[in-house]
CSV table of C-alpha atoms in Angstrom, one decimal:
chain,number,residue,atom,x,y,z
J,12,MET,CA,-19.7,-30.6,-27.3
J,13,LYS,CA,-18.8,-26.9,-27.8
J,14,LYS,CA,-15.6,-25.4,-26.5
J,15,LYS,CA,-13.8,-21.9,-26.5
J,16,ASP,CA,-11.5,-20.8,-29.1
J,17,ASN,CA,-8.9,-19.6,-26.6
J,18,THR,CA,-8.0,-21.8,-23.6
J,19,VAL,CA,-7.9,-20.1,-20.2
J,20,ARG,CA,-5.5,-21.2,-17.5
J,21,PRO,CA,-6.7,-21.8,-14.0
J,22,PHE,CA,-5.4,-19.3,-11.3
J,23,LEU,CA,-4.4,-22.0,-8.8
J,24,LYS,CA,-1.5,-24.5,-9.5
J,25,TRP,CA,-2.9,-27.9,-8.8
J,26,ALA,CA,-1.9,-31.6,-8.7
J,27,GLY,CA,-3.4,-33.4,-11.8
J,28,ASN,CA,-4.7,-30.2,-13.4
J,29,LYS,CA,-6.6,-30.9,-16.7
J,30,PHE,CA,-5.1,-28.1,-18.7
J,31,ARG,CA,-2.7,-30.2,-20.4
J,32,ILE,CA,-5.2,-32.7,-21.6
J,33,LEU,CA,-8.2,-30.5,-22.6
J,34,GLU,CA,-8.0,-31.6,-26.2
J,35,HIS,CA,-8.6,-35.5,-25.1
J,36,ILE,CA,-11.5,-34.1,-22.8
J,37,HIS,CA,-13.0,-32.1,-25.5
J,38,SER,CA,-12.9,-35.3,-27.9
J,39,MET,CA,-15.0,-37.0,-25.6
J,40,LEU,CA,-17.0,-34.6,-23.5
J,41,PRO,CA,-20.9,-34.8,-24.8
J,42,GLN,CA,-23.1,-31.9,-25.4
J,43,GLY,CA,-25.8,-30.8,-23.0
J,44,GLU,CA,-27.1,-27.7,-21.2
J,45,ARG,CA,-25.2,-28.1,-17.8
J,46,LEU,CA,-21.9,-29.3,-17.0
J,47,VAL,CA,-21.6,-30.9,-13.3
J,48,GLU,CA,-18.4,-31.7,-11.9
J,49,PRO,CA,-18.3,-33.2,-8.6
J,50,PHE,CA,-14.1,-32.7,-8.1
J,51,ALA,CA,-14.0,-28.9,-9.2
J,52,GLY,CA,-10.4,-29.1,-8.5
J,53,SER,CA,-8.5,-26.1,-10.4
J,54,GLY,CA,-11.6,-25.5,-12.7
J,55,ALA,CA,-9.5,-26.0,-16.1
J,56,VAL,CA,-12.5,-27.9,-17.9
J,57,PHE,CA,-15.1,-25.5,-16.4
J,58,LEU,CA,-12.9,-22.8,-17.8
J,59,ASN,CA,-12.7,-23.9,-21.1
J,60,THR,CA,-16.1,-25.5,-22.0
J,61,ASP,CA,-19.1,-23.4,-23.1
J,62,PHE,CA,-22.2,-24.9,-21.6
J,63,ASP,CA,-25.3,-22.8,-20.6
J,64,ASN,CA,-24.7,-23.5,-16.9
J,65,TYR,CA,-22.5,-25.0,-14.4
J,66,LEU,CA,-22.6,-27.0,-11.2
J,67,LEU,CA,-19.1,-27.7,-9.4
J,68,ALA,CA,-18.7,-29.3,-6.0
J,69,ASP,CA,-15.8,-30.5,-4.1
J,70,SER,CA,-15.3,-32.1,-0.7
J,71,ASN,CA,-12.4,-29.5,0.0
J,72,ALA,CA,-14.5,-26.9,1.6
J,73,ASP,CA,-11.6,-24.4,1.6
J,74,LEU,CA,-11.5,-24.5,-2.3
J,75,ILE,CA,-15.2,-24.0,-2.5
J,76,ALA,CA,-15.1,-21.0,-0.2
J,77,LEU,CA,-12.3,-19.5,-2.4
J,78,TYR,CA,-14.3,-19.8,-5.5
J,79,GLN,CA,-17.3,-18.4,-3.8
J,80,PHE,CA,-15.7,-15.3,-2.5
J,81,LEU,CA,-14.2,-14.4,-6.0
J,82,GLN,CA,-17.6,-15.1,-7.6
J,83,GLN,CA,-19.2,-13.0,-4.9
J,84,GLN,CA,-16.8,-10.2,-4.7
J,85,GLY,CA,-14.8,-10.1,-7.9
J,86,GLU,CA,-12.3,-7.2,-8.0
J,87,ALA,CA,-12.5,-6.4,-4.3
J,88,PHE,CA,-11.6,-10.0,-3.4
J,89,ILE,CA,-8.6,-9.9,-5.9
J,90,GLU,CA,-7.1,-6.7,-4.6
J,91,ARG,CA,-7.0,-8.3,-1.0
J,92,CYS,CA,-5.3,-11.4,-2.3
J,93,ALA,CA,-2.7,-9.2,-4.0
J,94,LYS,CA,-1.6,-7.4,-0.7
J,95,LEU,CA,-0.1,-11.1,0.2
J,96,PHE,CA,2.0,-11.0,-3.1
J,97,THR,CA,4.7,-8.4,-2.1
J,98,PRO,CA,8.5,-9.1,-1.3
J,99,ARG,CA,8.0,-8.8,2.5
J,100,CYS,CA,5.2,-11.9,2.3
J,101,ASN,CA,7.9,-14.0,0.4
J,102,ASN,CA,9.9,-15.5,3.4
J,103,GLU,CA,9.9,-18.6,5.2
J,104,ALA,CA,8.8,-17.1,8.5
J,105,TYR,CA,6.1,-15.1,7.2
J,106,PHE,CA,4.6,-18.0,5.1
J,107,TYR,CA,4.8,-20.4,8.5
J,108,ARG,CA,2.7,-17.6,10.4
J,109,ARG,CA,0.2,-17.4,7.4
J,110,ARG,CA,0.0,-20.9,7.3
J,111,ASP,CA,-0.8,-21.1,11.3
J,112,GLU,CA,-3.2,-18.3,10.8
J,113,PHE,CA,-5.0,-20.4,7.8
J,114,ASN,CA,-5.4,-23.3,10.1
J,115,SER,CA,-6.8,-21.6,13.1
J,116,THR,CA,-8.8,-18.5,11.7
J,117,ARG,CA,-12.5,-18.4,11.7
J,118,ASP,CA,-12.7,-15.6,9.2
J,119,THR,CA,-13.6,-17.5,5.9
J,120,GLU,CA,-13.0,-14.6,3.9
J,121,ARG,CA,-9.6,-14.1,5.2
J,122,LYS,CA,-8.9,-18.0,4.8
J,123,ALA,CA,-9.9,-17.7,1.2
J,124,SER,CA,-7.2,-15.2,0.5
J,125,LEU,CA,-4.6,-17.2,2.4
J,126,PHE,CA,-5.5,-20.2,0.2
J,127,VAL,CA,-4.4,-18.2,-3.0
J,128,TYR,CA,-1.0,-17.2,-0.9
J,129,MET,CA,-0.1,-20.6,0.1
J,130,ASN,CA,-0.9,-22.2,-3.3
J,131,ARG,CA,1.6,-19.8,-5.0
J,132,HIS,CA,4.0,-19.3,-2.2
J,133,GLY,CA,3.9,-23.2,-0.9
J,134,TYR,CA,6.1,-26.0,-2.1
J,135,ASN,CA,5.1,-27.2,-5.7
J,136,GLY,CA,1.8,-25.6,-5.4
J,137,LEU,CA,0.5,-28.6,-3.5
J,138,CYS,CA,-2.9,-28.7,-1.5
J,139,ARG,CA,-2.3,-31.1,0.9
J,140,TYR,CA,-4.0,-32.0,4.7
J,141,ASN,CA,-2.9,-34.2,7.5
J,142,ALA,CA,-5.5,-36.7,9.0
J,143,LYS,CA,-6.5,-33.9,11.3
J,144,GLY,CA,-7.4,-31.6,8.7
J,145,ILE,CA,-4.6,-29.3,9.1
J,146,PHE,CA,-3.0,-27.9,5.9
J,147,ASN,CA,0.8,-28.7,6.0
J,148,VAL,CA,2.4,-27.8,2.8
J,149,PRO,CA,6.1,-26.1,3.4
J,150,PHE,CA,7.2,-23.1,2.1
J,151,GLY,CA,8.4,-23.2,-1.5
J,152,ARG,CA,11.1,-20.8,-1.8
J,153,TYR,CA,10.2,-18.9,-5.1
J,154,LYS,CA,12.2,-16.0,-6.1
J,155,LYS,CA,9.1,-14.2,-7.0
J,156,PRO,CA,5.6,-15.9,-6.8
J,157,TYR,CA,3.2,-15.1,-9.6
J,158,PHE,CA,0.2,-13.4,-8.8
J,159,PRO,CA,-2.5,-14.6,-11.0
J,160,GLU,CA,-4.7,-11.7,-11.3
J,161,ARG,CA,-5.7,-12.1,-15.1
J,162,GLU,CA,-6.5,-15.6,-14.4
J,163,MET,CA,-8.6,-14.8,-11.4
J,164,ARG,CA,-10.6,-12.1,-13.4
J,165,ALA,CA,-11.2,-14.6,-16.2
J,166,PHE,CA,-12.5,-17.1,-13.5
J,167,TYR,CA,-14.7,-14.4,-11.9
J,168,GLU,CA,-16.4,-13.7,-15.5
J,169,LYS,CA,-17.0,-17.4,-16.0
J,170,ALA,CA,-18.4,-18.0,-12.5
J,171,LYS,CA,-21.3,-15.6,-13.5
J,172,HIS,CA,-22.7,-18.9,-15.2
J,173,ALA,CA,-21.9,-21.4,-12.1
J,174,THR,CA,-22.9,-22.6,-8.6
J,175,PHE,CA,-20.4,-23.9,-6.2
J,176,VAL,CA,-21.0,-26.4,-3.5
J,177,HIS,CA,-19.1,-28.2,-0.7
J,178,MET,CA,-20.4,-31.5,-1.2
J,179,ASP,CA,-19.3,-35.0,-1.8
J,180,PHE,CA,-19.5,-36.6,-5.0
J,181,ALA,CA,-22.0,-39.2,-4.5
J,182,SER,CA,-24.4,-36.7,-2.9
J,183,LEU,CA,-24.1,-34.4,-6.0
J,184,MET,CA,-24.5,-36.9,-8.7
J,185,ALA,CA,-27.9,-37.9,-6.9
J,186,THR,CA,-29.0,-34.4,-7.9
J,187,VAL,CA,-28.2,-34.4,-11.5
J,188,LYS,CA,-31.2,-34.2,-14.1
J,189,THR,CA,-31.8,-34.4,-17.9
J,190,GLY,CA,-29.6,-32.3,-19.7
J,191,ASP,CA,-26.9,-32.5,-17.6
J,192,VAL,CA,-23.3,-33.9,-18.5
J,193,VAL,CA,-21.0,-34.9,-15.6
J,194,TYR,CA,-17.5,-35.0,-15.8
J,195,CYS,CA,-15.4,-36.5,-12.8
J,196,ASP,CA,-11.9,-35.8,-12.2
J,197,PRO,CA,-11.4,-37.8,-8.9
J,198,PRO,CA,-8.1,-37.8,-7.1
J,199,TYR,CA,-6.2,-40.2,-9.3
J,200,VAL,CA,-5.4,-44.0,-8.3
J,201,PRO,CA,-1.6,-43.8,-7.3
J,202,LEU,CA,0.6,-45.2,-9.8
J,203,SER,CA,3.0,-46.2,-6.8
J,204,SER,CA,3.3,-45.3,-3.1
J,205,SER,CA,5.2,-42.5,-3.7
J,206,SER,CA,2.9,-40.5,-5.8
J,207,ASN,CA,0.0,-40.6,-3.9
J,208,PHE,CA,-1.8,-37.3,-4.0
J,209,THR,CA,-5.2,-38.2,-2.6
J,210,THR,CA,-5.1,-36.1,0.8
J,211,TYR,CA,-5.9,-32.6,-1.1
J,212,SER,CA,-9.0,-32.7,1.3
J,213,ALA,CA,-9.4,-34.2,5.1
J,214,GLY,CA,-10.2,-38.0,4.7
J,215,GLY,CA,-8.6,-38.6,1.1
J,216,PHE,CA,-10.1,-41.0,-1.3
J,217,ASP,CA,-9.5,-44.5,-1.3
J,218,LEU,CA,-10.0,-47.4,-3.6
J,219,PRO,CA,-13.7,-48.2,-2.3
J,220,GLN,CA,-14.5,-44.6,-3.1
J,221,GLN,CA,-13.0,-45.0,-6.6
J,222,GLN,CA,-15.2,-48.1,-7.4
J,223,GLN,CA,-18.0,-46.4,-5.7
J,224,LEU,CA,-17.4,-43.6,-8.3
J,225,ALA,CA,-17.6,-46.0,-11.4
J,226,GLU,CA,-20.8,-47.7,-10.1
J,227,LEU,CA,-22.4,-44.2,-9.7
J,228,ALA,CA,-21.3,-43.4,-13.4
J,229,GLU,CA,-23.2,-46.6,-14.7
J,230,GLN,CA,-26.3,-46.0,-12.6
J,231,THR,CA,-26.1,-42.4,-13.8
J,232,ARG,CA,-25.9,-43.3,-17.6
J,233,GLN,CA,-28.8,-45.5,-17.0
J,234,CYS,CA,-30.9,-42.4,-16.1
J,235,GLY,CA,-29.8,-40.9,-19.6
J,236,ILE,CA,-27.2,-38.8,-18.2
J,237,PRO,CA,-23.7,-39.1,-19.7
J,238,VAL,CA,-20.7,-39.4,-17.5
J,239,LEU,CA,-16.9,-38.9,-18.4
J,240,ILE,CA,-14.2,-40.2,-15.8
J,241,SER,CA,-10.5,-39.2,-16.1
J,242,ASN,CA,-7.9,-41.2,-14.1
J,243,HIS,CA,-4.6,-43.1,-14.3
J,244,ASN,CA,-4.6,-46.0,-16.8
J,245,THR,CA,-4.2,-49.0,-14.1
J,246,THR,CA,-5.4,-52.2,-14.1
J,247,PHE,CA,-7.8,-51.3,-11.4
J,248,THR,CA,-9.4,-48.5,-13.3
J,249,ARG,CA,-9.7,-50.6,-16.4
J,250,LYS,CA,-11.4,-53.2,-14.4
J,251,ALA,CA,-13.4,-50.5,-12.5
J,252,TYR,CA,-14.6,-48.9,-15.8
J,253,ARG,CA,-15.0,-52.1,-17.9
J,254,ALA,CA,-19.1,-51.0,-18.0
J,255,ALA,CA,-17.9,-47.8,-19.8
J,256,SER,CA,-19.2,-47.4,-23.3
J,257,ASN,CA,-15.7,-46.1,-24.5
J,258,ILE,CA,-12.3,-45.8,-23.1
J,259,LYS,CA,-9.5,-43.6,-24.3
J,260,ARG,CA,-6.0,-44.1,-23.3
J,261,PHE,CA,-3.1,-41.7,-23.7
J,262,ALA,CA,0.1,-40.7,-22.0
J,263,VAL,CA,0.7,-37.3,-20.6
J,264,GLN,CA,3.8,-35.4,-19.1
J,265,ARG,CA,3.4,-34.8,-15.2
J,266,PHE,CA,5.1,-31.7,-13.6
J,267,ILE,CA,4.1,-32.0,-9.7
J,268,SER,CA,7.6,-33.1,-8.7
J,269,CYS,CA,10.4,-30.6,-8.2
J,270,ASN,CA,12.8,-33.2,-9.3
J,271,GLY,CA,13.2,-33.1,-13.0
J,272,ASN,CA,14.2,-36.5,-13.1
J,273,GLN,CA,10.9,-37.6,-12.0
J,274,ARG,CA,8.9,-35.7,-14.2
J,275,THR,CA,8.1,-38.6,-16.5
J,276,GLN,CA,5.1,-39.6,-18.5
J,277,ALA,CA,2.1,-41.1,-16.9
J,278,ASN,CA,-0.4,-43.3,-18.6
J,279,GLU,CA,-4.0,-41.9,-18.1
J,280,LEU,CA,-7.5,-42.7,-19.5
J,281,LEU,CA,-11.1,-41.5,-20.1
J,282,ALA,CA,-14.1,-43.5,-19.4
J,283,LEU,CA,-17.2,-42.4,-21.1
J,284,TYR,CA,-20.7,-43.9,-19.9
J,285,THR,CA,-23.3,-42.8,-22.5
């Protein structure tokens, strides 16, 4: 699998960002004409591979709308986002007004720019919704939130070769064709009840869906299309991925917690169906 010489960081802060394990992914991701990602996330793998074309989907409609606006408008959209990264915008009262606006506005372009603002000003860069689909991440209290202008430009350039769609994983995987390579980065199976970050979109991602994904990977492999899945290394995932042709296990440092004592190593795996 071809990869870029220099790594490119995603412009979004993201729980489970794959930037730190790109070396492991590169070592297992097969070659192909198009990379298909049913769980777009921050786009770390998309940004750091060299396929001819890309198809990225996600169940989070707000995330996909953001990528589409950046793809379509480029510099003009980046400039609009930059206006939200000034000292007057970095206070608790302003943040909660913008969060209320995000949850109520029907202006999808404005909502996309607010997504970038809240991603960098919200607590720990979390993207979290309640059961009613309301974004509920609290204010992060950062001294000077970083505006990812350079990273957004890099994403815009790469997006010239991509299509972004709001679609669930099962529907997207039903569309793959010969020449595709599928990389799946689902919300991880939680290691404990206090480390469950599956509510990045309304509806979450439960264990039956995890099992369904594993079964779809096997079905897709039988059609001659390789699938690579990343997840925590747990009893559940080892059993779910037992049909994989190759499983790589490794430890990775996680930084989603603000408490330094909780930033410990997690055991992860990559399951390849080929």
